[in-house]
Amino acid sequence: MRSIWNGAISFGLVSIPIKLVNATESHSISFRQIHVTDGGRVRYRKVCELDGEEVSSDEIGKGYEEADGSIVPITDEDLAQLPIATAKTIEIVSFVPADEIDPLQMDSAYYLAANGATAAKPYTLLREALKRSRKVAIAKFALRGRERLGMLRVVDDVIAMHGLLWPDEIRVPEGVAPEASVSVREAELDLADALMATLGEVEMSSLHDDYREAVEAMIAAKAGGAFEPSEAVVEPAGGQVIDLMAALESSVRAARASRSGGAEAEVTPIRRRAGASASAAAASPKAVGGKKSTAAGGRGGAAKKTAAAKSTSKAAASKSVAKKAASGKKSTTSASAAAKKAAGAGAAKKAAPRKRSSA
């Protein structure tokens, strides 16, 4: 990769010669301006205001415009001789935890490559020190005519530098947040949490630019003469009053179906507070034999059904035991009465006098 800047990292008294390489690239499709009637290119020509002549790039320099309109010429030599330490040096000023850097400050990203064999050892030292400390280095450097702020961190085995905006370049978000007072219920937060958990994580490498691919396909079709424009269906947006709970439940259901390969998924009902459940049960008792709600969930319904079956079985068993006990008691009572009757009869027979036989 081609370097865009050569200099050194100033790490205390350690100087590390480095080359700056762009870490990112743009894949956006660029268009040329054309004359609509005949398709001819429309070009911009740089013309001097004083003599009206077109000038080439090597004849163009820099100048600063004063308030009265006069121009003060500025050359590259003037900028190179500025008395600042960061003209050719990335000067590290501190080391801080990475979470102290506001992502709003992030700007362009660069790779820092060791410039020469002598730079390998100090470069590796700084890289390993950053790894072990789990911190990032905050540095100042000058690039393209201005001093900038940077953050150095380790990416694989390379030191990367993110350009940072200066703190005063971050605008205060006044008037951005909703002005109306809005309250969010716990049930809505629970469904939002369920949706976040269902969507889960994604491999960043699997994401791609669908718009750019569609534009490339359209350009290829038009170039081949086989392009047939089709009107895109655009859903009306804005100004709609929606049921937030229903939208969240539908989102969770759709996300679960997507994750499971298209199978229909059920939404787990939100657990209500004990007081609310008791009052609801008292207000509207369930009818016996009524149909169960489909929103109750498969496992919840099965659990209730199993509990009811166990309760019925226990009741039947208790009834059977009671019946047997009653039957046994009755049988015992009858036997006792019969025994008493037999004993009474025996006693009466014994008490009666015997008849003597005739001689």
mmCIF file of C-alpha atoms in Angstrom, residues 54-237:
data_model
loop_
_atom_site.group_PDB
_atom_site.id
_atom_site.type_symbol
_atom_site.label_atom_id
_atom_site.label_comp_id
_atom_site.label_asym_id
_atom_site.label_seq_id
_atom_site.Cartn_x
_atom_site.Cartn_y
_atom_site.Cartn_z
ATOM 1 C CA GLU A 54 -7.205 28.613 -18.002
ATOM 2 C CA VAL A 55 -4.463 27.420 -15.630
ATOM 3 C CA SER A 56 -3.027 23.921 -15.053
ATOM 4 C CA SER A 57 -2.711 22.171 -11.678
ATOM 5 C CA ASP A 58 1.020 22.902 -11.342
ATOM 6 C CA GLU A 59 0.289 26.634 -11.605
ATOM 7 C CA ILE A 60 -2.211 26.611 -8.737
ATOM 8 C CA GLY A 61 -1.102 27.481 -5.192
ATOM 9 C CA LYS A 62 -2.698 28.377 -1.868
ATOM 10 C CA GLY A 63 -3.816 31.748 -0.586
ATOM 11 C CA TYR A 64 -5.720 33.090 2.400
ATOM 12 C CA GLU A 65 -8.502 35.608 1.754
ATOM 13 C CA GLU A 66 -8.626 38.566 4.110
ATOM 14 C CA ALA A 67 -11.830 40.265 5.222
ATOM 15 C CA ASP A 68 -11.348 43.006 2.607
ATOM 16 C CA GLY A 69 -11.020 40.421 -0.185
ATOM 17 C CA SER A 70 -7.250 40.643 -0.612
ATOM 18 C CA ILE A 71 -5.322 37.347 -0.958
ATOM 19 C CA VAL A 72 -2.226 36.446 1.100
ATOM 20 C CA PRO A 73 -0.174 33.795 -0.781
ATOM 21 C CA ILE A 74 0.855 30.749 1.311
ATOM 22 C CA THR A 75 3.401 28.235 0.022
ATOM 23 C CA ASP A 76 4.190 24.664 1.111
ATOM 24 C CA GLU A 77 7.585 25.915 2.328
ATOM 25 C CA ASP A 78 5.829 28.410 4.601
ATOM 26 C CA LEU A 79 3.782 25.625 6.158
ATOM 27 C CA ALA A 80 6.807 23.324 6.518
ATOM 28 C CA GLN A 81 8.683 25.994 8.492
ATOM 29 C CA LEU A 82 5.968 26.475 11.105
ATOM 30 C CA PRO A 83 7.449 26.228 14.647
ATOM 31 C CA ILE A 84 5.346 23.259 15.790
ATOM 32 C CA ALA A 85 6.655 19.871 16.898
ATOM 33 C CA THR A 86 3.956 17.924 15.085
ATOM 34 C CA ALA A 87 4.920 19.008 11.555
ATOM 35 C CA LYS A 88 6.613 15.647 10.923
ATOM 36 C CA THR A 89 5.942 13.897 14.224
ATOM 37 C CA ILE A 90 3.041 12.036 15.783
ATOM 38 C CA GLU A 91 3.531 13.229 19.353
ATOM 39 C CA ILE A 92 1.946 10.994 21.998
ATOM 40 C CA VAL A 93 0.632 13.125 24.861
ATOM 41 C CA SER A 94 -1.167 10.553 27.066
ATOM 42 C CA PHE A 95 -2.537 7.024 27.460
ATOM 43 C CA VAL A 96 -6.196 6.547 28.383
ATOM 44 C CA PRO A 97 -8.762 3.696 28.490
ATOM 45 C CA ALA A 98 -10.418 3.189 25.119
ATOM 46 C CA ASP A 99 -13.930 3.701 26.530
ATOM 47 C CA GLU A 100 -13.065 7.306 27.387
ATOM 48 C CA ILE A 101 -13.019 8.182 23.668
ATOM 49 C CA ASP A 102 -16.382 9.360 22.378
ATOM 50 C CA PRO A 103 -17.188 7.587 19.060
ATOM 51 C CA LEU A 104 -18.495 10.948 17.796
ATOM 52 C CA GLN A 105 -14.875 12.093 17.608
ATOM 53 C CA MET A 106 -13.803 9.254 15.273
ATOM 54 C CA ASP A 107 -12.599 10.365 11.856
ATOM 55 C CA SER A 108 -10.378 8.782 9.191
ATOM 56 C CA ALA A 109 -8.352 5.659 10.016
ATOM 57 C CA TYR A 110 -4.722 4.935 9.105
ATOM 58 C CA TYR A 111 -2.180 2.147 9.535
ATOM 59 C CA LEU A 112 1.224 3.077 10.915
ATOM 60 C CA ALA A 113 3.963 1.042 9.227
ATOM 61 C CA ALA A 114 7.500 0.799 10.586
ATOM 62 C CA ASN A 115 9.803 2.707 8.220
ATOM 63 C CA GLY A 116 13.039 0.730 7.963
ATOM 64 C CA ALA A 117 14.770 -2.046 9.912
ATOM 65 C CA THR A 118 15.800 0.246 12.779
ATOM 66 C CA ALA A 119 12.150 1.072 13.466
ATOM 67 C CA ALA A 120 11.102 -2.567 14.026
ATOM 68 C CA LYS A 121 12.233 -2.819 17.672
ATOM 69 C CA PRO A 122 10.724 0.428 19.056
ATOM 70 C CA TYR A 123 7.589 -0.146 16.932
ATOM 71 C CA THR A 124 7.132 -3.612 18.494
ATOM 72 C CA LEU A 125 7.813 -2.179 21.963
ATOM 73 C CA LEU A 126 5.049 0.411 21.624
ATOM 74 C CA ARG A 127 2.642 -2.146 20.160
ATOM 75 C CA GLU A 128 3.161 -4.651 22.983
ATOM 76 C CA ALA A 129 2.961 -1.904 25.629
ATOM 77 C CA LEU A 130 -0.417 -0.833 24.232
ATOM 78 C CA LYS A 131 -1.604 -4.442 24.238
ATOM 79 C CA ARG A 132 -0.587 -5.100 27.828
ATOM 80 C CA SER A 133 -1.934 -1.831 29.200
ATOM 81 C CA ARG A 134 -5.250 -2.233 27.344
ATOM 82 C CA LYS A 135 -5.159 1.494 26.710
ATOM 83 C CA VAL A 136 -4.963 3.746 23.669
ATOM 84 C CA ALA A 137 -2.500 6.539 23.018
ATOM 85 C CA ILE A 138 -3.702 10.087 22.384
ATOM 86 C CA ALA A 139 -1.425 11.977 19.990
ATOM 87 C CA LYS A 140 -1.179 15.209 18.014
ATOM 88 C CA PHE A 141 0.016 15.350 14.409
ATOM 89 C CA ALA A 142 -0.086 17.696 11.418
ATOM 90 C CA LEU A 143 -1.517 16.505 8.098
ATOM 91 C CA ARG A 144 -2.760 18.323 5.008
ATOM 92 C CA GLY A 145 -2.263 21.815 6.309
ATOM 93 C CA ARG A 146 -3.650 21.492 9.827
ATOM 94 C CA GLU A 147 -2.844 19.992 13.208
ATOM 95 C CA ARG A 148 -5.011 17.060 14.163
ATOM 96 C CA LEU A 149 -5.783 14.829 17.113
ATOM 97 C CA GLY A 150 -5.284 11.070 16.871
ATOM 98 C CA MET A 151 -5.832 7.850 18.789
ATOM 99 C CA LEU A 152 -3.352 4.966 18.454
ATOM 100 C CA ARG A 153 -4.495 1.395 19.113
ATOM 101 C CA VAL A 154 -3.438 -2.129 18.147
ATOM 102 C CA VAL A 155 -5.199 -4.008 15.326
ATOM 103 C CA ASP A 156 -3.824 -7.559 14.982
ATOM 104 C CA ASP A 157 -0.057 -6.926 14.832
ATOM 105 C CA VAL A 158 -0.284 -3.382 13.487
ATOM 106 C CA ILE A 159 -0.585 0.012 15.178
ATOM 107 C CA ALA A 160 -3.566 1.852 13.762
ATOM 108 C CA MET A 161 -4.341 5.533 14.190
ATOM 109 C CA HIS A 162 -7.806 7.070 14.123
ATOM 110 C CA GLY A 163 -8.021 10.744 13.401
ATOM 111 C CA LEU A 164 -10.114 12.458 16.077
ATOM 112 C CA LEU A 165 -12.128 15.629 15.876
ATOM 113 C CA TRP A 166 -11.173 18.274 18.380
ATOM 114 C CA PRO A 167 -13.624 18.475 21.311
ATOM 115 C CA ASP A 168 -14.875 21.906 20.191
ATOM 116 C CA GLU A 169 -15.771 20.416 16.777
ATOM 117 C CA ILE A 170 -18.499 18.237 18.312
ATOM 118 C CA ARG A 171 -21.800 20.087 18.226
ATOM 119 C CA VAL A 172 -24.069 20.143 21.281
ATOM 120 C CA PRO A 173 -27.286 18.211 20.433
ATOM 121 C CA GLU A 174 -29.666 21.038 21.295
ATOM 122 C CA GLY A 175 -33.243 20.529 20.118
ATOM 123 C CA VAL A 176 -32.544 17.011 18.849
ATOM 124 C CA ALA A 177 -34.202 14.917 21.562
ATOM 125 C CA PRO A 178 -38.043 14.698 21.636
ATOM 126 C CA GLU A 179 -39.475 17.719 23.393
ATOM 127 C CA ALA A 180 -42.661 15.992 24.551
ATOM 128 C CA SER A 181 -42.579 14.112 27.846
ATOM 129 C CA VAL A 182 -42.860 10.391 27.078
ATOM 130 C CA SER A 183 -43.071 7.513 29.562
ATOM 131 C CA VAL A 184 -42.141 3.954 28.652
ATOM 132 C CA ARG A 185 -43.807 1.023 30.408
ATOM 133 C CA GLU A 186 -41.916 -1.940 31.830
ATOM 134 C CA ALA A 187 -43.841 -4.272 29.517
ATOM 135 C CA GLU A 188 -42.616 -2.338 26.471
ATOM 136 C CA LEU A 189 -39.042 -2.467 27.740
ATOM 137 C CA ASP A 190 -39.374 -6.234 28.297
ATOM 138 C CA LEU A 191 -40.507 -6.738 24.703
ATOM 139 C CA ALA A 192 -37.721 -4.489 23.434
ATOM 140 C CA ASP A 193 -35.224 -6.593 25.410
ATOM 141 C CA ALA A 194 -36.732 -9.767 23.932
ATOM 142 C CA LEU A 195 -36.395 -8.333 20.412
ATOM 143 C CA MET A 196 -32.757 -7.381 21.033
ATOM 144 C CA ALA A 197 -32.012 -10.856 22.383
ATOM 145 C CA THR A 198 -33.732 -12.510 19.410
ATOM 146 C CA LEU A 199 -31.870 -10.447 16.823
ATOM 147 C CA GLY A 200 -28.637 -11.302 18.640
ATOM 148 C CA GLU A 201 -25.253 -10.532 17.101
ATOM 149 C CA VAL A 202 -24.037 -10.414 13.513
ATOM 150 C CA GLU A 203 -20.725 -11.036 11.803
ATOM 151 C CA MET A 204 -19.641 -7.608 10.574
ATOM 152 C CA SER A 205 -17.878 -9.222 7.602
ATOM 153 C CA SER A 206 -21.246 -10.567 6.364
ATOM 154 C CA LEU A 207 -22.697 -7.069 5.870
ATOM 155 C CA HIS A 208 -22.489 -5.507 2.425
ATOM 156 C CA ASP A 209 -23.753 -2.535 0.422
ATOM 157 C CA ASP A 210 -27.019 -3.620 -1.248
ATOM 158 C CA TYR A 211 -27.556 -0.191 -2.804
ATOM 159 C CA ARG A 212 -24.188 -0.220 -4.572
ATOM 160 C CA GLU A 213 -24.831 -3.740 -5.929
ATOM 161 C CA ALA A 214 -28.232 -2.669 -7.250
ATOM 162 C CA VAL A 215 -26.682 0.388 -8.958
ATOM 163 C CA GLU A 216 -23.942 -1.779 -10.530
ATOM 164 C CA ALA A 217 -26.547 -4.250 -11.809
ATOM 165 C CA MET A 218 -28.601 -1.380 -13.257
ATOM 166 C CA ILE A 219 -25.527 0.105 -15.005
ATOM 167 C CA ALA A 220 -24.634 -3.302 -16.482
ATOM 168 C CA ALA A 221 -28.211 -3.791 -17.700
ATOM 169 C CA LYS A 222 -28.358 -0.326 -19.290
ATOM 170 C CA ALA A 223 -24.986 -0.852 -20.946
ATOM 171 C CA GLY A 224 -26.256 -4.115 -22.426
ATOM 172 C CA GLY A 225 -29.528 -2.554 -23.525
ATOM 173 C CA ALA A 226 -31.646 -4.936 -21.436
ATOM 174 C CA PHE A 227 -32.671 -2.579 -18.641
ATOM 175 C CA GLU A 228 -36.369 -2.546 -17.763
ATOM 176 C CA PRO A 229 -37.165 -0.014 -15.039
ATOM 177 C CA SER A 230 -39.628 -1.146 -12.410
ATOM 178 C CA GLU A 231 -41.400 1.072 -9.950
ATOM 179 C CA ALA A 232 -40.369 0.396 -6.385
ATOM 180 C CA VAL A 233 -43.110 -0.066 -3.816
ATOM 181 C CA VAL A 234 -42.577 2.543 -1.109
ATOM 182 C CA GLU A 235 -44.499 2.227 2.124
ATOM 183 C CA PRO A 236 -45.874 5.525 3.429
ATOM 184 C CA ALA A 237 -43.849 6.697 6.406
#
